[in-house]
Amino acid sequence: MSTIVEMKTLNKFYGSHHVLKNIDLSVARGEVVVVIGASGSGKSTLIRCVNGLEMYQNGSLLVDGYPMPVEEDRLLGGESELAAIRKGVGMVFQQFNLFPHKTVVENITIAPMRVHRKSKAEAEATALRLLDRVGLKAHAHKYPGQLSGGQQQRVAIARSLAMEPHLMLFDEPTSALDPEMIGEVLDVMRELAADGMTMMIVTHEMGFAREVADRIVYIDQGAILEVGKPDAFFDNPQNERARAFLARVLKH
Amino acid sequence: MIARSLKWSRHNLFAKPFDILLSLTVIPGVLWLIWQIAGWALTVAQWDIIPQSLRVLMIGIFPVDQVWRTWVAAMIIAALLGAALGCVFAFRGRHAGGLLLVVAVALILTGTNDLANILLVAALVVLFGLSWALISRVPAVRKGLVPASFVGLIAIFAVMAPPGAGLWGGLLLSILLTLVTAVVTLPIGILLAFGRRSRFSSVRWICTAYIEVMRSVPLIMVVYWIWILMPVLTPQLNLADVVRGMIGFTLFYSAYVAEYVRSGLQAVPRGQTEAARSLGMSEFDINRSIVLPQALRVVVPPLVGNVLDIFNTAPLVFIIGLTDFLRAGQMILANPQYGDRTYEVYSFLFLTYFLVGSLITFVARKLEKHLARGSR
């Protein structure tokens, strides 16, 4: 299997605060990697580095065959790889971040039309097919404000898929949802995983993580402490802090 | 009915001793004032001066045989204003009644009794309503509005120019100055606002410096500077005073528009930009299609308020020798024959400014409610 993401001794600082410490992690094509850890452990920052929403200061990061430039190079204008990487990497956010002034269909078609120069008809056909896939075809011409949180998040997933990404990043996709809506979003993600999409997921849904992940990455205070198969990780974590963390979150 | 109004007045006017005292002094005072003013307006005042000097008030010293040019300009202005309104407000049947009211007030206020003029005023308002209805019913036309307004302004200049730009004046000049400033400051202000957030420090510094300098000096200062500088900078162009005044206003108000737009840009959540970036969109596309539309929606009400500011400061162009609406009124009074009509003329000026101004604030307030309600 070829590698799609490769991080080598990646370090990130906010000023003097060391947020990510010597991260070594690679993700194979077709793999589903779930990143778990306590709030503030740096897991969101980690996956936001992958599509360049966060900059890192040293180490190396290879995404989809392109080297992601370090902060110094980006500030000096070396960002040509960034656009290429982003075309191939989709991202779903905690707060959905749909464009409120555009209809559902316009949300999905704008990037394919602007970035891939697709015709309107072609982009709309793709959009409707994707909306059908996430079960929202009937809502195509509504505005995001008229949809529930779960529906908005499914639109956000469809919007990312419209760019035909090679890798999908999910940053706590269900954390802002009411409990009864979490299931519908996780179902869509399950189907994506079953179709062979490469995914990096940050989530607090442990049951879902165990079911869908190929590998679990446990991160604490900016460092990866344990990487393992889901069953091995959840049943018998090796790391002391991972054990304590699981005891805390699985108690409920 | 009477019981209710009694109850209302007890709650609102005579609830506490201090309220009673206040009501007993203020209400009779106001009534007395209204009585005095109404008495003067209906019995003493000689209003015939308004219809007699209406042409000067409206268009200044523009030649009589060229008046058709000003009507054409007014028609274009009416169409543009209607179209602008249509972008944010859907035209409904009841609005037609409101427009009729405007015609009636305008005719009564000015004492117009000449059939041709009545028809022309009616045509103006009908044109306004038509373009309002057209734009609000057919959204596809909206994309052409910005280019259309620039073409419209150029057409106004073209049609008004032949007799000489030095002859422009009166209410028409005030409105033209406001319109040109409002339309031209918008793109400049947007560019300045984005420039102030640019990643390139040189662009950021230049834009910040421009905005801060303009906001730190009085409008008259800028207008006067441009007036004396333009002939030096562009001696071959020989720009008319009117144009120099418009340039001064535009340069000054661009800084204010930039600050309004910047506050709108700041109101757009970071997640919007991040989502668009993660989709691979270019920074230009993100700003144009995602950030700017959401930012402008927030700042439409303050921008409309800014238009009112422009209109109300327009009389300051007297400093460079232009005859705006207020100055036209003073010109009439300069005629010794009309020396005793000061109050009549100034009342008319006051009322007109008040009506136009309150119309703009009314629209701004409606807009604010309208935009707050619809999240689309």
XYZ file of C-alpha atoms in Angstrom:
628
model
C 0.000 0.000 0.000
C 1.265 3.435 -0.862
C 1.424 6.197 1.692
C -0.749 9.312 1.339
C 0.320 11.220 4.472
C 3.767 11.033 5.960
C 4.805 13.147 8.958
C 8.392 13.007 10.166
C 9.467 14.643 13.437
C 6.898 17.356 12.852
C 6.915 20.173 15.402
C 4.503 23.034 15.877
C 4.668 25.971 18.264
C 2.262 28.754 19.167
C 4.874 31.278 20.238
C 6.801 29.453 22.925
C 4.011 26.919 23.474
C 5.023 23.557 21.985
C 1.759 22.219 20.519
C 2.923 19.208 18.489
C 6.042 17.336 19.553
C 8.089 15.212 17.131
C 5.090 13.691 15.416
C 5.857 10.620 13.278
C 2.807 9.281 11.543
C 2.008 7.843 8.168
C -1.362 7.017 6.660
C -1.758 4.503 3.850
C -4.201 4.952 0.972
C -7.545 3.442 1.855
C -6.805 3.495 5.569
C -9.052 4.988 8.254
C -7.076 6.540 11.091
C -8.908 7.846 14.131
C -7.096 10.322 16.371
C -8.291 10.419 19.970
C -7.181 12.291 23.026
C -8.367 14.743 25.652
C -9.442 18.307 24.762
C -6.446 20.500 24.074
C -4.179 17.536 23.387
C -3.412 18.809 19.882
C -5.439 16.298 17.861
C -7.350 18.926 15.883
C -4.144 20.865 15.264
C -2.566 17.665 13.963
C -5.118 17.056 11.228
C -5.388 20.771 10.413
C -1.688 20.656 9.559
C -2.413 18.068 6.879
C -4.240 20.535 4.615
C -2.238 23.543 5.720
C -4.876 25.340 7.801
C -2.213 25.288 10.517
C 1.447 25.891 9.783
C 4.223 23.812 11.316
C 7.705 25.058 12.108
C 10.007 22.106 11.506
C 10.080 18.482 10.457
C 8.510 17.297 7.228
C 5.044 16.526 5.953
C 4.278 14.814 2.660
C 0.637 14.872 1.537
C -0.606 13.116 -1.571
C 2.880 13.270 -3.095
C 3.459 16.972 -2.394
C 5.721 18.336 0.349
C 3.811 20.721 2.631
C 6.022 23.798 3.074
C 7.054 24.789 6.600
C 5.905 28.121 8.060
C 9.031 30.041 7.077
C 8.663 29.073 3.405
C 4.953 29.830 3.387
C 5.480 33.316 4.786
C 7.994 33.923 2.026
C 5.374 33.016 -0.555
C 6.281 29.369 -1.233
C 2.705 28.176 -1.337
C 2.410 26.606 -4.775
C 2.140 23.090 -3.326
C -0.602 24.213 -0.979
C -3.225 24.640 -3.691
C -2.345 21.253 -5.192
C -2.618 19.545 -1.809
C -5.943 21.186 -0.971
C -7.503 20.067 -4.238
C -6.960 16.474 -3.167
C -7.794 16.767 0.533
C -11.333 17.353 1.789
C -12.191 18.574 5.265
C -15.291 18.472 7.445
C -15.472 20.853 10.402
C -17.083 20.742 13.800
C -19.167 23.837 12.993
C -20.075 22.648 9.437
C -18.996 26.009 7.987
C -21.488 25.909 5.136
C -21.773 29.182 3.211
C -24.995 30.695 4.618
C -25.665 32.956 1.634
C -25.661 30.094 -0.862
C -28.162 27.283 -1.356
C -27.194 23.691 -0.630
C -26.511 23.042 -4.300
C -24.493 26.253 -4.671
C -22.436 25.283 -1.617
C -21.496 22.043 -3.329
C -20.945 23.346 -6.851
C -18.913 26.486 -6.177
C -15.538 24.819 -5.640
C -15.739 22.343 -8.568
C -16.769 25.228 -10.836
C -14.087 27.647 -9.629
C -11.223 25.224 -8.974
C -11.774 22.431 -11.507
C -13.442 24.742 -14.062
C -16.373 22.383 -14.407
C -19.478 23.545 -16.234
C -22.492 24.468 -14.133
C -24.558 21.581 -15.490
C -21.821 19.049 -14.793
C -21.191 20.370 -11.271
C -24.908 20.339 -10.478
C -25.309 16.790 -11.703
C -22.477 15.701 -9.405
C -23.964 17.710 -6.537
C -27.376 16.072 -6.887
C -25.792 12.617 -7.061
C -23.848 13.312 -3.860
C -26.895 14.791 -2.130
C -28.781 11.627 -3.010
C -25.976 9.625 -1.476
C -26.224 11.510 1.837
C -30.018 11.402 1.691
C -30.688 15.110 1.141
C -31.675 15.410 -2.503
C -35.021 16.960 -1.531
C -33.236 19.848 0.235
C -31.039 20.839 -2.703
C -32.459 24.338 -3.088
C -32.798 25.285 0.567
C -30.403 27.529 2.451
C -28.197 26.016 5.188
C -30.088 27.982 7.841
C -33.216 25.997 6.990
C -31.560 22.636 7.759
C -30.893 20.834 11.039
C -27.327 20.416 12.289
C -27.134 16.801 11.155
C -28.392 17.733 7.699
C -25.911 20.598 7.457
C -23.039 18.313 8.356
C -24.100 15.811 5.686
C -24.187 18.656 3.151
C -20.690 19.629 4.298
C -19.515 16.076 3.631
C -21.111 16.139 0.172
C -19.434 19.499 -0.494
C -16.020 18.008 0.243
C -16.712 14.889 -1.800
C -17.602 17.010 -4.820
C -13.909 17.843 -5.152
C -13.170 14.104 -5.507
C -10.622 14.104 -2.682
C -8.066 11.382 -2.136
C -8.155 11.962 1.589
C -10.871 13.249 3.915
C -10.178 14.983 7.219
C -12.899 15.051 9.875
C -12.406 17.482 12.755
C -14.861 16.425 15.469
C -17.726 16.202 12.953
C -20.381 15.300 15.527
C -19.328 17.406 18.516
C -21.683 20.302 17.713
C -24.683 18.073 17.056
C -27.685 17.166 19.185
C -27.443 13.498 20.266
C -30.260 12.322 18.011
C -28.460 13.663 14.926
C -25.080 12.087 15.550
C -26.168 8.748 14.099
C -27.100 10.074 10.653
C -23.680 11.699 10.221
C -21.770 8.652 11.462
C -23.774 6.485 9.024
C -22.560 8.576 6.102
C -18.983 8.308 7.365
C -19.315 4.546 7.761
C -20.405 4.224 4.152
C -17.467 6.354 3.031
C -15.062 4.111 4.923
C -16.679 1.030 3.415
C -16.204 2.530 -0.059
C -12.479 2.697 0.595
C -12.049 6.440 1.238
C -8.864 7.356 3.093
C -9.908 9.165 6.254
C -8.314 10.879 9.230
C -10.902 11.425 11.921
C -10.781 13.311 15.196
C -13.701 12.246 17.333
C -14.965 11.586 20.833
C -17.299 8.813 19.657
C -15.367 5.811 20.980
C -17.794 3.148 19.783
C -17.670 4.545 16.262
C -13.881 4.807 16.414
C -13.515 1.186 17.376
C -15.906 0.040 14.665
C -14.621 2.030 11.702
C -10.902 2.594 12.369
C -8.040 0.610 10.916
C -5.733 2.231 13.405
C -6.198 4.363 16.512
C -3.739 7.135 17.320
C -3.726 8.311 20.927
C -2.287 11.766 21.440
C -1.695 13.626 24.681
C -0.025 16.991 25.307
C 1.028 17.176 21.682
C 2.794 13.830 21.473
C 1.651 10.517 20.014
C 1.744 8.047 22.901
C 0.195 4.980 21.344
C -0.771 3.685 17.906
C -2.591 0.429 17.504
C -5.357 -1.705 16.076
C -8.725 -0.680 17.598
C -9.401 -3.917 19.432
C -5.926 -4.087 20.901
C -6.016 -0.406 21.838
C -9.427 -0.371 23.480
C -9.118 -3.760 25.215
C -5.550 -3.546 26.322
C -3.917 -0.127 26.027
C -0.168 -0.238 26.666
C 0.376 3.381 27.641
C -0.364 4.485 31.180
C -2.087 7.743 30.219
C -4.051 6.091 27.415
C -5.390 3.632 29.971
C -6.438 6.475 32.293
C -8.033 8.360 29.399
C -10.048 5.338 28.283
C -11.131 4.639 31.827
C -12.461 8.199 32.014
C -14.336 8.264 28.690
C -15.634 4.678 28.648
C -17.063 4.875 32.152
C -20.288 6.369 30.815
C -61.298 54.110 23.025
C -61.400 57.124 25.308
C -60.925 54.892 28.335
C -57.884 53.342 26.687
C -56.263 56.606 25.792
C -56.955 57.872 29.325
C -55.266 54.781 30.701
C -52.376 55.207 28.284
C -51.835 58.806 29.281
C -52.005 57.955 32.980
C -49.317 55.313 32.505
C -47.079 57.313 30.237
C -47.625 60.940 31.054
C -48.955 61.245 34.605
C -47.541 58.247 36.472
C -45.270 60.011 38.967
C -45.170 63.574 40.293
C -42.152 64.392 38.148
C -43.929 63.004 35.061
C -46.903 65.210 35.790
C -44.741 68.282 36.143
C -42.895 67.489 32.927
C -46.067 66.748 30.979
C -47.814 69.875 32.208
C -44.973 72.101 31.048
C -43.835 70.333 27.867
C -47.179 69.466 26.264
C -48.632 72.994 26.359
C -45.267 74.355 25.218
C -45.158 72.120 22.184
C -48.788 72.814 21.343
C -48.178 76.557 21.570
C -45.159 76.233 19.262
C -47.125 74.232 16.697
C -49.954 76.779 16.907
C -47.557 79.664 16.307
C -45.813 77.979 13.371
C -49.053 76.818 11.776
C -50.515 80.299 12.222
C -47.547 81.878 10.513
C -47.438 79.281 7.727
C -51.126 79.570 6.919
C -51.762 83.293 7.309
C -48.597 85.416 7.281
C -46.215 83.527 5.010
C -46.214 84.342 1.291
C -45.514 80.970 -0.285
C -45.766 82.198 -3.869
C -42.011 82.652 -3.826
C -41.476 78.869 -3.879
C -43.229 78.136 -7.227
C -41.717 81.307 -8.653
C -38.163 80.318 -7.834
C -38.590 76.558 -8.008
C -36.403 76.213 -11.109
C -33.457 77.889 -9.397
C -33.942 75.780 -6.264
C -34.046 72.570 -8.280
C -31.406 73.125 -10.957
C -29.673 76.402 -10.104
C -28.753 78.635 -13.030
C -28.994 75.922 -15.669
C -30.219 77.594 -18.917
C -34.010 77.551 -19.350
C -33.927 76.230 -22.918
C -31.736 73.315 -21.795
C -34.016 72.192 -18.960
C -34.864 68.939 -20.776
C -31.311 67.792 -20.034
C -31.948 67.990 -16.305
C -35.167 66.017 -16.701
C -33.278 63.277 -18.545
C -30.702 63.248 -15.740
C -33.467 63.071 -13.138
C -35.064 60.134 -14.997
C -31.772 58.219 -14.967
C -31.332 58.957 -11.263
C -34.878 57.752 -10.521
C -34.280 54.513 -12.430
C -30.975 53.862 -10.655
C -32.392 54.552 -7.191
C -35.369 52.313 -7.879
C -33.079 49.536 -9.045
C -30.881 49.878 -5.949
C -33.924 49.613 -3.717
C -35.177 46.584 -5.645
C -32.014 44.664 -4.807
C -32.925 44.462 -1.143
C -36.682 45.090 -1.031
C -39.347 43.214 -2.936
C -41.824 45.591 -4.609
C -45.363 45.059 -3.340
C -48.695 46.537 -4.367
C -48.938 48.711 -1.245
C -45.651 50.419 -2.130
C -47.385 51.940 -5.171
C -49.655 53.813 -2.732
C -46.589 55.148 -0.912
C -45.119 56.396 -4.176
C -48.387 58.182 -5.031
C -48.163 59.876 -1.659
C -44.631 61.043 -2.473
C -45.845 62.576 -5.749
C -48.703 64.319 -3.964
C -46.443 65.734 -1.240
C -43.875 66.878 -3.804
C -46.519 68.644 -5.898
C -48.231 70.301 -2.941
C -44.966 71.361 -1.324
C -43.676 72.969 -4.481
C -47.048 74.357 -5.550
C -46.663 72.897 -9.035
C -49.763 73.520 -11.139
C -48.343 73.319 -14.645
C -49.634 70.157 -16.356
C -46.379 69.383 -18.162
C -44.408 69.462 -14.918
C -46.979 67.369 -13.081
C -46.732 64.740 -15.814
C -42.936 64.825 -15.698
C -42.878 64.368 -11.920
C -45.357 61.508 -12.260
C -43.158 59.964 -14.957
C -40.162 60.180 -12.615
C -41.957 58.304 -9.880
C -43.406 55.739 -12.282
C -39.917 55.093 -13.651
C -38.626 54.691 -10.113
C -41.377 52.205 -9.280
C -40.940 50.295 -12.531
C -37.228 49.747 -12.113
C -37.787 48.843 -8.450
C -40.379 46.244 -9.435
C -38.298 44.940 -12.325
C -35.168 44.385 -10.236
C -37.017 42.816 -7.332
C -39.035 40.481 -9.570
C -36.235 39.475 -11.953
C -33.149 38.804 -9.805
C -31.102 37.859 -12.876
C -30.902 41.557 -13.830
C -29.111 42.425 -10.559
C -25.721 41.318 -11.801
C -25.818 44.177 -14.283
C -26.623 46.812 -11.678
C -23.107 47.947 -10.794
C -22.014 48.400 -14.416
C -25.427 49.928 -15.184
C -25.040 52.508 -12.432
C -21.628 53.543 -13.742
C -23.030 53.771 -17.279
C -25.965 55.742 -15.867
C -23.669 58.213 -14.120
C -21.603 58.670 -17.280
C -24.816 59.208 -19.258
C -25.913 61.866 -16.761
C -22.584 63.631 -17.167
C -22.812 63.392 -20.942
C -26.319 64.804 -21.115
C -25.702 67.565 -18.567
C -22.274 68.648 -19.766
C -22.921 70.587 -23.014
C -24.195 73.850 -21.465
C -21.169 73.817 -19.130
C -20.574 71.988 -15.882
C -20.239 75.332 -14.120
C -23.994 75.795 -14.504
C -25.012 72.739 -12.499
C -26.769 73.570 -9.284
C -29.703 73.307 -6.930
C -31.201 70.143 -5.496
C -30.129 68.261 -8.622
C -26.474 69.047 -7.871
C -26.879 67.930 -4.253
C -28.401 64.644 -5.376
C -25.862 64.126 -8.148
C -22.978 64.770 -5.793
C -24.454 62.309 -3.283
C -25.073 59.690 -5.949
C -21.641 59.920 -7.559
C -19.934 59.831 -4.173
C -22.048 56.911 -2.939
C -21.490 54.825 -6.078
C -17.794 55.502 -6.584
C -16.794 55.208 -2.908
C -18.173 51.672 -2.711
C -15.590 49.874 -4.899
C -12.777 52.107 -3.622
C -13.832 51.499 -0.019
C -14.008 47.739 -0.564
C -10.508 47.709 -2.063
C -9.169 49.820 0.827
C -10.813 47.520 3.372
C -9.230 44.451 1.812
C -5.952 46.324 1.471
C -5.971 47.009 5.177
C -6.123 43.247 5.791
C -3.595 42.355 3.107
C -0.750 39.925 3.831
C 1.635 42.365 2.170
C 2.692 44.904 4.747
C 3.366 47.639 2.188
C -0.229 47.450 0.898
C -1.510 47.274 4.466
C 0.438 50.335 5.545
C -0.568 52.438 2.572
C -4.261 51.633 2.981
C -4.182 52.157 6.745
C -2.383 55.462 6.354
C -4.863 56.662 3.727
C -7.884 55.730 5.829
C -6.490 57.221 9.023
C -5.411 60.476 7.371
C -8.795 60.995 5.710
C -10.633 60.241 8.929
C -8.496 62.661 10.901
C -9.162 65.781 8.839
C -12.362 67.743 8.120
C -14.249 67.173 4.890
C -13.961 70.815 3.826
C -10.192 70.548 4.179
C -10.055 67.653 1.721
C -12.507 69.226 -0.702
C -10.578 72.488 -0.658
C -7.216 70.783 -1.097
C -8.449 68.806 -4.088
C -9.942 71.968 -5.547
C -6.639 73.848 -5.393
C -4.470 70.816 -6.228
C -6.257 69.436 -9.287
C -5.352 72.316 -11.637
C -1.714 71.951 -10.573
C -1.612 68.169 -10.939
C -3.620 67.982 -14.168
C -3.285 71.364 -15.873
C -4.246 69.990 -19.291
C -7.554 68.485 -18.067
C -9.017 71.755 -16.833
C -11.499 69.973 -14.573
C -14.701 71.813 -13.684
C -15.338 72.822 -10.060
C -18.173 70.312 -9.856
C -15.903 67.442 -10.837
C -13.204 68.563 -8.429
C -15.814 68.717 -5.663
C -16.975 65.205 -6.469
C -13.387 63.929 -6.408
C -12.851 65.535 -3.001
C -16.032 64.016 -1.573
C -15.184 60.625 -3.052
C -11.641 60.583 -1.670
C -12.910 61.609 1.753
C -15.860 59.237 2.048
C -13.956 56.245 0.619
C -12.119 56.078 3.939
C -15.402 55.882 5.849
C -16.856 53.255 3.518
C -13.625 51.281 3.951
C -14.049 51.271 7.715
C -17.683 50.131 7.474
C -16.748 47.362 5.059
C -13.832 46.332 7.269
C -16.177 45.927 10.239
C -18.319 43.694 8.017
C -15.317 41.631 6.956
C -14.419 41.099 10.601
C -17.934 39.844 11.290
C -17.536 36.927 8.863
C -16.485 33.869 10.914
C -13.007 32.445 10.326
C -14.550 29.067 9.597
C -15.952 30.420 6.333
C -12.501 31.180 4.984
C -11.114 27.919 6.320
C -13.874 25.888 4.666
C -13.311 27.640 1.348
C -9.543 27.149 1.628
C -9.967 23.471 2.391
C -11.935 23.206 -0.859
C -8.894 24.522 -2.706
C -10.423 27.888 -3.674
C -8.040 30.746 -4.454
C -7.815 33.665 -2.029
C -9.340 35.924 -4.693
C -12.346 33.627 -5.164
C -12.757 33.248 -1.409
C -12.823 37.002 -0.858
C -15.095 37.710 -3.804
C -17.637 34.912 -3.440
C -17.591 33.881 0.205
C -16.361 36.715 2.432
C -17.474 39.898 0.656
C -21.150 38.991 0.089
C -21.558 38.085 3.753
C -19.690 41.195 4.889
C -21.749 43.563 2.710
C -24.994 42.090 4.001
C -23.977 43.152 7.510
C -22.980 46.685 6.552
C -25.829 47.674 4.227
C -27.648 49.662 6.966
C -24.575 51.714 8.025
C -23.715 52.266 4.356
C -27.194 53.673 3.738
C -26.637 55.909 6.760
C -23.396 57.001 5.147
C -25.330 58.086 2.057
C -27.433 60.315 4.300
C -24.229 61.753 5.755
C -23.000 62.556 2.258
C -26.287 64.233 1.341
C -26.315 66.304 4.505
C -22.728 67.485 4.077
C -23.243 68.315 0.386
C -23.995 72.012 1.188
C -20.312 72.364 2.109
C -19.452 72.565 -1.593
C -20.331 76.252 -1.404
C -16.737 76.643 -0.238
C -15.510 75.948 -3.765
C -18.146 78.172 -5.302
C -20.796 75.632 -6.231
C -24.503 76.356 -5.981
C -26.083 73.404 -4.228
C -29.655 73.332 -2.923
C -28.972 75.402 0.205
C -26.861 77.940 -1.702
C -29.555 78.228 -4.371
C -32.002 79.248 -1.657
C -29.602 81.931 -0.460
C -29.132 83.135 -4.028
C -32.851 83.759 -4.346
C -32.823 85.739 -1.127
C -29.938 87.829 -2.447
C -32.448 89.387 -4.834
C -33.607 92.560 -2.989
C -37.119 92.027 -4.358
C -37.396 88.871 -2.197
C -35.576 90.202 0.852
C -38.570 89.726 3.128
C -39.126 86.068 2.241
C -36.208 84.653 4.245
C -38.351 82.455 6.485
C -40.401 81.059 3.624
C -37.336 79.979 1.653
C -35.503 78.549 4.644
C -38.644 76.678 5.736
C -38.852 75.111 2.319
C -35.178 74.125 2.433
C -35.585 72.703 5.922
C -38.638 70.697 4.992
C -37.088 69.276 1.843
C -33.871 68.242 3.617
C -35.950 66.769 6.411
C -38.162 64.774 4.042
C -35.277 63.384 1.984
C -33.266 62.612 5.105
C -36.093 60.883 6.942
C -36.895 58.899 3.796
C -33.320 57.597 3.749
C -33.325 56.754 7.485
C -36.698 55.091 7.052
C -35.310 52.872 4.296
C -32.181 52.153 6.379
C -34.258 51.079 9.368
C -36.508 48.876 7.246
C -33.416 47.349 5.700
C -31.905 46.619 9.075
C -35.022 44.744 10.161
C -35.303 42.997 6.820
C -31.697 41.777 6.861
C -31.839 40.750 10.505
C -34.896 38.625 9.841
C -33.811 36.773 6.718
C -30.731 34.698 7.381
C -30.529 33.833 3.717
